[in-house]
Amino acid sequence: MTESLSSTELKACREIFGTDRFLTDPADCLAYGYDNSRRVAMPQAVAFAANHDEIAALLRVCTEHRIPLTARGRGTNTTGASVPIAGGIVLTLERMNRILRISPGDRMIECEAGALNGDIQAAAAKHGLFWAPDPTSAGFSSVGGNLACSSGGPRAVKYGTARDNVLGLRAITGTGTSIKTGCYTTKGVVGYDLTRLLIGSEGTLAVITEATLKLLPKPEVTRTLRAAYRDVKSAAEAVARLMGQPQIPSALEFMDGDAVMLAQQHQDSGVPQGTGALLLIEADGAPDSIESAVRAISDAARGDGLIELRTAASSAEAEALWSSRKALSPALRKLAPKKVNEDVAVPVTRLPELIDGLGELSRRHSIRIVNFGHAGNGNIHVNLLADPSDAMQMKAIEACLHDVFKLVLSLEGTISGEHGVGIDKRDYVGWEIDADTLALMRQLKQVFDPQSILNPGKTLPP
Amino acid sequence: MTESLSSTELKACREIFGTDRFLTDPADCLAYGYDNSRRVAMPQAVAFAANHDEIAALLRVCTEHRIPLTARGRGTNTTGASVPIAGGIVLTLERMNRILRISPGDRMIECEAGALNGDIQAAAAKHGLFWAPDPTSAGFSSVGGNLACSSGGPRAVKYGTARDNVLGLRAITGTGTSIKTGCYTTKGVVGYDLTRLLIGSEGTLAVITEATLKLLPKPEVTRTLRAAYRDVKSAAEAVARLMGQPQIPSALEFMDGDAVMLAQQHQDSGVPQGTGALLLIEADGAPDSIESAVRAISDAARGDGLIELRTAASSAEAEALWSSRKALSPALRKLAPKKVNEDVAVPVTRLPELIDGLGELSRRHSIRIVNFGHAGNGNIHVNLLADPSDAMQMKAIEACLHDVFKLVLSLEGTISGEHGVGIDKRDYVGWEIDADTLALMRQLKQVFDPQSILNPGKTLPP
C-alpha cells in the first residue's frame, strides 16, 4: 500500500477540484480501484474532472510531486488497464460526457472523452450515421476508454476499429502539456500522426480529453446467415472467400465444434449434427441491394465442407440463428466458474492451424478450451475453462496460456487483437515485439511522460 | 554546397555497397538530386541498396560521421520531400523492388519498399485484389514513397489512404536500429502504433525497408456519373448527401465553374451552359448490385441546383464523362507555364466558403485560381496560375498563397490533404499545428534520429 498524499499535495489538488470532486475516503477510492478484469488496487484519491484545463492543472501537480495518475472512463476493460497498481490518483472522466458538436454533413462528431459510446451512437443515429467501434460494452463504456484501448467489436471486420475511425484528439501529456492531434478532415498529412499513437496506448502517453470521431452512414437493413461446416479448415477457407469478395460481411463470427456443442446443450438452436465449425454472418446495405449482397455472401460461404447454410427471412429468424452464439457465454459460465478469455489474432489462413494447435494444448494440459470470435479479422477468443478452487488446475492454466501465446506467435499472430495489454499481458509483450522496437517505445513513453506518472506498470513490460 | 565525403567515410560506404552501387560522380548525383517538385540539390553520393542490412550498416556509418541521408523511391512527390537539401547521401531503394510474399486468403502482400505501386496492383489483381492508394503516379511510384507521403488518390474517398491500408513495417531508425512495427492481422493492440507514426513522416523518422500491405477485394464493375450544378453550394450539399448514404462512391471528383470552362475550351465534353460546379462520380461493386448502387448515388446527387445528371451506359461513355476532368491538366499547362498546385482540405460542408473565399483572393491578388479535386474528402487542388517570367506576379502568388492557407485554416481545414509537407509547406506547418504539439513532434524526431541525419530540413519547420 502506498502512502497517503501529503498535505501540500492534497491542497494543490483541492485548489483545482474543490473538496467535493477530490475524494480520499477509502470507500470512495475502492469504487475506482477496479475494472472488469476483477483486479483491484487502492488509489489515494479520486478526482472528478469537469474540463480539459482541470486535467492539465492536475497533471502539472502530479508531475511536480511525482504522483501516479490513472485516467479512466467506465472501467469496462478486461485487462486491468485502469487498475491503479501504483496507487496515486485515479482521474475519472465520467462527468466530461458532453457531445460538443455534431456535423452530419461532415460525418463528424466532437465529444469529451467521458461521453458514452452509446450516447454517440444515439446522437449519430438521428442523422442516419454511426461510429464503428462496437465493443460488447458499447452501451456503457466511454469514448476515451474505447480510444485508450483501440476498441473493436464484431463490426470491425467491415468498418475497422477505433484507430480507423478517429479524425483528431485533444490530449494532455504527462507534463501537463496540452496537445492537439489530427485534423477535421478525412485526409491530412501535416506533421506526424500522433492520433493513432495515442489510440491504444492505454493512457500511458497522454490523457485524451476530447475526440473528433469519424462517423459512417448507417446501413438501412441487415440480414443474418448461418453456415455450418464439417471442420475448422472448411470454415477458414470460407472466411478467406468471404473476405476476398467486395461484399464484405458486417459481422463474421466463428464458433468451433466444442463451442457449438456447449451452446446446443444450453439451448438447442438447430445446428446440424457433425458441425465442426459454425460461421454467423451479417450482411448490411440498402433495401434494394441487400438481396444481391446476401447472394454474394452465400456464394462465398458455399464450398467444400459446408453442411448447412441458412438465411434468416425475418428478424425473429435472425435472432434464432444468433442464439447459439448468445447461449455461449451463459453456457461457459455454468460450466466453469473461472474462464480465462484471451483474444489472440492470426492471419485468416492460419485459423485451422490455430484451432488444431489449441486442441493439442487442451489435451496436453488437461484444460478445456472453447474458441469463438471475430473470424474475419482472425481474432479468436480463446477460453480456458478452470475451477479457481483447484490450485493445480490454475497452475496448468498458466502453463497452457504460455503455450497458447507461443503457438499464436509461431503462426504470425498477435497476442491481443482487441482487448489490449493492461497488466494481464504486459509480461508477454516482449515475446511479440523485439527488444529494439520495445526500447524505442520506451523512449517515446519518456518523451510524453518523463516522470513515468501516467498509468504506471501498464502496456510495456517493466 | 556541402563538402565531399572524407576518404574514411567513402571507404566505410564502399565496404557496404562496393564501388558500383555507391556513386559520387556529380553526373550520377545530379540524377538523384531532384524530384517532381522541380527543385534540385546535389548530394555527395548515391547509394543503391540491395537489402535491409545494407541500409542498417549505412545508417550506422551516417550516424557515426553525421552524414545527412535522404531515402528515396522514384521521386514522384511534388513537395521536394526527396530533394537532399543538406547534401550527404541519397539512398535509393529502387533496386529493392521484390514482392516477398502474397497471401490472397489473408488479403496481405509483403514487399520491399522499392516495389512499384503498379507492380503491387498487378500482383494483387491476379487474385482479384487491389491496394487502395492510387496516386496519379501509381504506375511508377514506389510503395516506400507512397508510405513516406501517406499517398491518397481519388479512391481514398471509399478505401482510405496509405495510412489506412498497411498492416506493418520493417524500418531502420537514424541510429541504424532495425525495428518491426504492426502485425500480420487487421486487428492488433500490442504496443504503440509505430506503423502510422512512420507513414507520412517523409523519411524523417526512419527508413522504411519492407511493408506488409492490406489488400482489398477488387470490385468487378464500375459505373460513372456526371452531375452538373448551378453553383458550388449545391454541389457541396450533394457531396454531403453522397457521403451520408451507405453506398459511398469509389471516386467523387469536383471541378469549379472556372475549371469546367477551361476544360470545355480545350475540348467540348458537353457540360451544360451555366454549370457552376461539376461532380464526377464513380460507383463500384458486383454486377448484380451495381444498378442499385447507381440508383442510390443518383438519388443522393439529385437536389436543389442540379442542372444535369448523366450516367454512362458504356465504358466509352464513361470516358467521355471523365474527359472534362482529363482535359483540365493540359488546358492549365497551355494557359499558364507555371502553376502552383496546392492540395488543401476542408470539411465537406465548408467547401462553398472555401471556393467563395478563393474567388475573393483571386480578385484581390489578381491571380487566376482554378479549383478541382477529391470532393468526398474535402480535398481540393487549388491551382494558382502564373507566368514565371513576371516577377511581380510571382510575388503576388506568394502573398496569395499565404491568404489561401489562412482561409483554409479558418475553415478548420488542413494545408495538405495528400501531397505532404516536404520543403514547400514546411514554413506553414506552424500555422496549423500549435507550438506545444510541434515541440513534442520534434522530441519524437530526436528519439528516432538523435543526430538529425534523416532527410534534414523536411516536414517540421526549423
PDB file of C-alpha atoms in Angstrom, chain A residues 101-242:
ATOM      1  CA  ARG A 101     -20.686  19.312 -31.784  1.00  0.00           C
ATOM      2  CA  ILE A 102     -22.136  17.096 -34.454  1.00  0.00           C
ATOM      3  CA  SER A 103     -21.749  17.943 -38.110  1.00  0.00           C
ATOM      4  CA  PRO A 104     -23.637  15.295 -40.083  1.00  0.00           C
ATOM      5  CA  GLY A 105     -22.625  16.773 -43.459  1.00  0.00           C
ATOM      6  CA  ASP A 106     -19.004  16.293 -42.440  1.00  0.00           C
ATOM      7  CA  ARG A 107     -19.755  12.894 -40.842  1.00  0.00           C
ATOM      8  CA  MET A 108     -18.011  14.157 -37.714  1.00  0.00           C
ATOM      9  CA  ILE A 109     -18.839  14.323 -34.043  1.00  0.00           C
ATOM     10  CA  GLU A 110     -16.781  16.062 -31.375  1.00  0.00           C
ATOM     11  CA  CYS A 111     -17.125  14.988 -27.767  1.00  0.00           C
ATOM     12  CA  GLU A 112     -15.466  14.938 -24.406  1.00  0.00           C
ATOM     13  CA  ALA A 113     -13.662  11.708 -23.643  1.00  0.00           C
ATOM     14  CA  GLY A 114     -16.134  10.678 -20.943  1.00  0.00           C
ATOM     15  CA  ALA A 115     -19.078  10.561 -23.370  1.00  0.00           C
ATOM     16  CA  LEU A 116     -20.510   7.064 -23.665  1.00  0.00           C
ATOM     17  CA  ASN A 117     -20.164   5.137 -26.896  1.00  0.00           C
ATOM     18  CA  GLY A 118     -23.931   4.537 -26.664  1.00  0.00           C
ATOM     19  CA  ASP A 119     -24.662   8.262 -26.460  1.00  0.00           C
ATOM     20  CA  ILE A 120     -22.515   8.857 -29.524  1.00  0.00           C
ATOM     21  CA  GLN A 121     -24.432   6.168 -31.392  1.00  0.00           C
ATOM     22  CA  ALA A 122     -27.761   7.709 -30.363  1.00  0.00           C
ATOM     23  CA  ALA A 123     -26.716  11.205 -31.436  1.00  0.00           C
ATOM     24  CA  ALA A 124     -25.314   9.897 -34.726  1.00  0.00           C
ATOM     25  CA  ALA A 125     -28.350   7.700 -35.442  1.00  0.00           C
ATOM     26  CA  LYS A 126     -30.585  10.783 -35.557  1.00  0.00           C
ATOM     27  CA  HIS A 127     -28.716  11.719 -38.725  1.00  0.00           C
ATOM     28  CA  GLY A 128     -28.520   8.198 -40.172  1.00  0.00           C
ATOM     29  CA  LEU A 129     -24.901   7.806 -39.051  1.00  0.00           C
ATOM     30  CA  PHE A 130     -22.946   5.595 -36.638  1.00  0.00           C
ATOM     31  CA  TRP A 131     -19.496   5.291 -35.076  1.00  0.00           C
ATOM     32  CA  ALA A 132     -17.852   1.984 -35.992  1.00  0.00           C
ATOM     33  CA  PRO A 133     -16.374   0.687 -32.696  1.00  0.00           C
ATOM     34  CA  ASP A 134     -18.923  -1.652 -31.094  1.00  0.00           C
ATOM     35  CA  PRO A 135     -17.324  -3.455 -28.156  1.00  0.00           C
ATOM     36  CA  THR A 136     -19.727  -5.576 -26.084  1.00  0.00           C
ATOM     37  CA  SER A 137     -19.602  -2.773 -23.510  1.00  0.00           C
ATOM     38  CA  ALA A 138     -20.688  -0.126 -26.043  1.00  0.00           C
ATOM     39  CA  GLY A 139     -23.788   0.919 -24.126  1.00  0.00           C
ATOM     40  CA  PHE A 140     -21.865   1.878 -21.011  1.00  0.00           C
ATOM     41  CA  SER A 141     -18.204   2.310 -22.000  1.00  0.00           C
ATOM     42  CA  SER A 142     -16.723   5.723 -22.705  1.00  0.00           C
ATOM     43  CA  VAL A 143     -15.236   7.031 -25.925  1.00  0.00           C
ATOM     44  CA  GLY A 144     -11.998   7.796 -24.053  1.00  0.00           C
ATOM     45  CA  GLY A 145     -11.780   4.223 -22.848  1.00  0.00           C
ATOM     46  CA  ASN A 146     -12.601   2.918 -26.326  1.00  0.00           C
ATOM     47  CA  LEU A 147      -9.778   5.049 -27.717  1.00  0.00           C
ATOM     48  CA  ALA A 148      -7.271   4.189 -24.974  1.00  0.00           C
ATOM     49  CA  CYS A 149      -7.834   0.504 -25.797  1.00  0.00           C
ATOM     50  CA  SER A 150      -8.489   0.902 -29.557  1.00  0.00           C
ATOM     51  CA  SER A 151     -11.748  -0.988 -29.160  1.00  0.00           C
ATOM     52  CA  GLY A 152     -13.088  -3.166 -31.907  1.00  0.00           C
ATOM     53  CA  GLY A 153     -16.088  -5.487 -31.894  1.00  0.00           C
ATOM     54  CA  PRO A 154     -17.881  -7.624 -34.492  1.00  0.00           C
ATOM     55  CA  ARG A 155     -18.413  -4.718 -36.906  1.00  0.00           C
ATOM     56  CA  ALA A 156     -14.656  -4.067 -37.130  1.00  0.00           C
ATOM     57  CA  VAL A 157     -14.439  -6.684 -39.874  1.00  0.00           C
ATOM     58  CA  LYS A 158     -16.107  -4.242 -42.255  1.00  0.00           C
ATOM     59  CA  TYR A 159     -15.710  -0.844 -40.618  1.00  0.00           C
ATOM     60  CA  GLY A 160     -12.413  -1.022 -38.690  1.00  0.00           C
ATOM     61  CA  THR A 161     -11.540  -0.392 -35.056  1.00  0.00           C
ATOM     62  CA  ALA A 162     -11.241   2.852 -33.066  1.00  0.00           C
ATOM     63  CA  ARG A 163      -7.897   3.542 -34.738  1.00  0.00           C
ATOM     64  CA  ASP A 164      -9.577   3.671 -38.142  1.00  0.00           C
ATOM     65  CA  ASN A 165     -12.418   5.933 -37.073  1.00  0.00           C
ATOM     66  CA  VAL A 166     -10.951   8.999 -35.392  1.00  0.00           C
ATOM     67  CA  LEU A 167     -10.001  12.286 -37.036  1.00  0.00           C
ATOM     68  CA  GLY A 168      -8.254  14.030 -34.170  1.00  0.00           C
ATOM     69  CA  LEU A 169      -7.754  14.315 -30.438  1.00  0.00           C
ATOM     70  CA  ARG A 170      -7.177  16.822 -27.702  1.00  0.00           C
ATOM     71  CA  ALA A 171      -4.919  15.395 -25.010  1.00  0.00           C
ATOM     72  CA  ILE A 172      -2.549  16.241 -22.180  1.00  0.00           C
ATOM     73  CA  THR A 173       0.871  14.675 -21.763  1.00  0.00           C
ATOM     74  CA  GLY A 174       2.485  13.608 -18.502  1.00  0.00           C
ATOM     75  CA  THR A 175       3.994  17.050 -18.062  1.00  0.00           C
ATOM     76  CA  GLY A 176       0.614  18.754 -18.242  1.00  0.00           C
ATOM     77  CA  THR A 177       1.184  19.989 -21.779  1.00  0.00           C
ATOM     78  CA  SER A 178      -1.927  20.264 -23.949  1.00  0.00           C
ATOM     79  CA  ILE A 179      -1.643  18.904 -27.460  1.00  0.00           C
ATOM     80  CA  LYS A 180      -3.985  18.721 -30.436  1.00  0.00           C
ATOM     81  CA  THR A 181      -3.583  15.920 -32.957  1.00  0.00           C
ATOM     82  CA  GLY A 182      -5.062  15.196 -36.368  1.00  0.00           C
ATOM     83  CA  CYS A 183      -7.489  17.452 -38.175  1.00  0.00           C
ATOM     84  CA  TYR A 184     -11.169  17.790 -39.070  1.00  0.00           C
ATOM     85  CA  THR A 185     -10.892  16.177 -42.483  1.00  0.00           C
ATOM     86  CA  THR A 186     -10.629  12.528 -43.504  1.00  0.00           C
ATOM     87  CA  LYS A 187      -7.335  13.240 -45.248  1.00  0.00           C
ATOM     88  CA  GLY A 188      -4.434  15.165 -43.742  1.00  0.00           C
ATOM     89  CA  VAL A 189      -0.655  14.766 -43.901  1.00  0.00           C
ATOM     90  CA  VAL A 190       0.731  17.699 -41.939  1.00  0.00           C
ATOM     91  CA  GLY A 191       3.065  16.643 -39.109  1.00  0.00           C
ATOM     92  CA  TYR A 192       3.404  13.220 -37.520  1.00  0.00           C
ATOM     93  CA  ASP A 193       0.369  11.030 -36.820  1.00  0.00           C
ATOM     94  CA  LEU A 194       0.034  11.425 -33.059  1.00  0.00           C
ATOM     95  CA  THR A 195      -3.656  10.499 -33.154  1.00  0.00           C
ATOM     96  CA  ARG A 196      -3.043   6.819 -33.750  1.00  0.00           C
ATOM     97  CA  LEU A 197      -0.013   6.780 -31.497  1.00  0.00           C
ATOM     98  CA  LEU A 198      -2.271   7.762 -28.584  1.00  0.00           C
ATOM     99  CA  ILE A 199      -5.074   5.387 -29.598  1.00  0.00           C
ATOM    100  CA  GLY A 200      -4.389   2.032 -27.982  1.00  0.00           C
ATOM    101  CA  SER A 201      -1.693   3.410 -25.660  1.00  0.00           C
ATOM    102  CA  GLU A 202      -3.911   2.768 -22.604  1.00  0.00           C
ATOM    103  CA  GLY A 203      -3.382   6.197 -21.079  1.00  0.00           C
ATOM    104  CA  THR A 204       0.370   5.684 -20.719  1.00  0.00           C
ATOM    105  CA  LEU A 205       1.350   8.512 -23.102  1.00  0.00           C
ATOM    106  CA  ALA A 206      -1.290  11.169 -22.500  1.00  0.00           C
ATOM    107  CA  VAL A 207      -4.791  11.674 -21.167  1.00  0.00           C
ATOM    108  CA  ILE A 208      -7.251  12.026 -24.038  1.00  0.00           C
ATOM    109  CA  THR A 209      -9.743  14.751 -23.089  1.00  0.00           C
ATOM    110  CA  GLU A 210     -11.685  15.321 -26.318  1.00  0.00           C
ATOM    111  CA  ALA A 211     -12.064  13.478 -29.589  1.00  0.00           C
ATOM    112  CA  THR A 212     -13.261  14.187 -33.101  1.00  0.00           C
ATOM    113  CA  LEU A 213     -14.780  10.955 -34.353  1.00  0.00           C
ATOM    114  CA  LYS A 214     -15.339   9.910 -37.931  1.00  0.00           C
ATOM    115  CA  LEU A 215     -18.919   8.801 -38.468  1.00  0.00           C
ATOM    116  CA  LEU A 216     -20.192   6.476 -41.178  1.00  0.00           C
ATOM    117  CA  PRO A 217     -23.570   6.220 -42.910  1.00  0.00           C
ATOM    118  CA  LYS A 218     -25.757   3.682 -41.133  1.00  0.00           C
ATOM    119  CA  PRO A 219     -26.892   0.839 -43.387  1.00  0.00           C
ATOM    120  CA  GLU A 220     -30.659   0.657 -43.506  1.00  0.00           C
ATOM    121  CA  VAL A 221     -31.037  -3.113 -43.324  1.00  0.00           C
ATOM    122  CA  THR A 222     -29.065  -6.110 -42.118  1.00  0.00           C
ATOM    123  CA  ARG A 223     -29.517  -9.779 -42.907  1.00  0.00           C
ATOM    124  CA  THR A 224     -28.201 -12.767 -40.989  1.00  0.00           C
ATOM    125  CA  LEU A 225     -26.829 -16.041 -42.337  1.00  0.00           C
ATOM    126  CA  ARG A 226     -25.581 -19.109 -40.529  1.00  0.00           C
ATOM    127  CA  ALA A 227     -23.185 -21.571 -42.142  1.00  0.00           C
ATOM    128  CA  ALA A 228     -22.290 -24.908 -40.558  1.00  0.00           C
ATOM    129  CA  TYR A 229     -19.103 -26.674 -41.698  1.00  0.00           C
ATOM    130  CA  ARG A 230     -17.689 -30.143 -41.272  1.00  0.00           C
ATOM    131  CA  ASP A 231     -14.451 -28.834 -39.808  1.00  0.00           C
ATOM    132  CA  VAL A 232     -12.460 -25.698 -39.000  1.00  0.00           C
ATOM    133  CA  LYS A 233     -10.447 -25.958 -42.201  1.00  0.00           C
ATOM    134  CA  SER A 234     -13.566 -25.714 -44.381  1.00  0.00           C
ATOM    135  CA  ALA A 235     -14.840 -22.801 -42.318  1.00  0.00           C
ATOM    136  CA  ALA A 236     -11.496 -20.969 -42.528  1.00  0.00           C
ATOM    137  CA  GLU A 237     -11.457 -21.413 -46.287  1.00  0.00           C
ATOM    138  CA  ALA A 238     -14.951 -19.947 -46.388  1.00  0.00           C
ATOM    139  CA  VAL A 239     -13.760 -16.995 -44.278  1.00  0.00           C
ATOM    140  CA  ALA A 240     -10.972 -16.332 -46.783  1.00  0.00           C
ATOM    141  CA  ARG A 241     -13.514 -16.486 -49.637  1.00  0.00           C
ATOM    142  CA  LEU A 242     -15.938 -14.203 -47.777  1.00  0.00           C
TER     143      LEU A 242
END
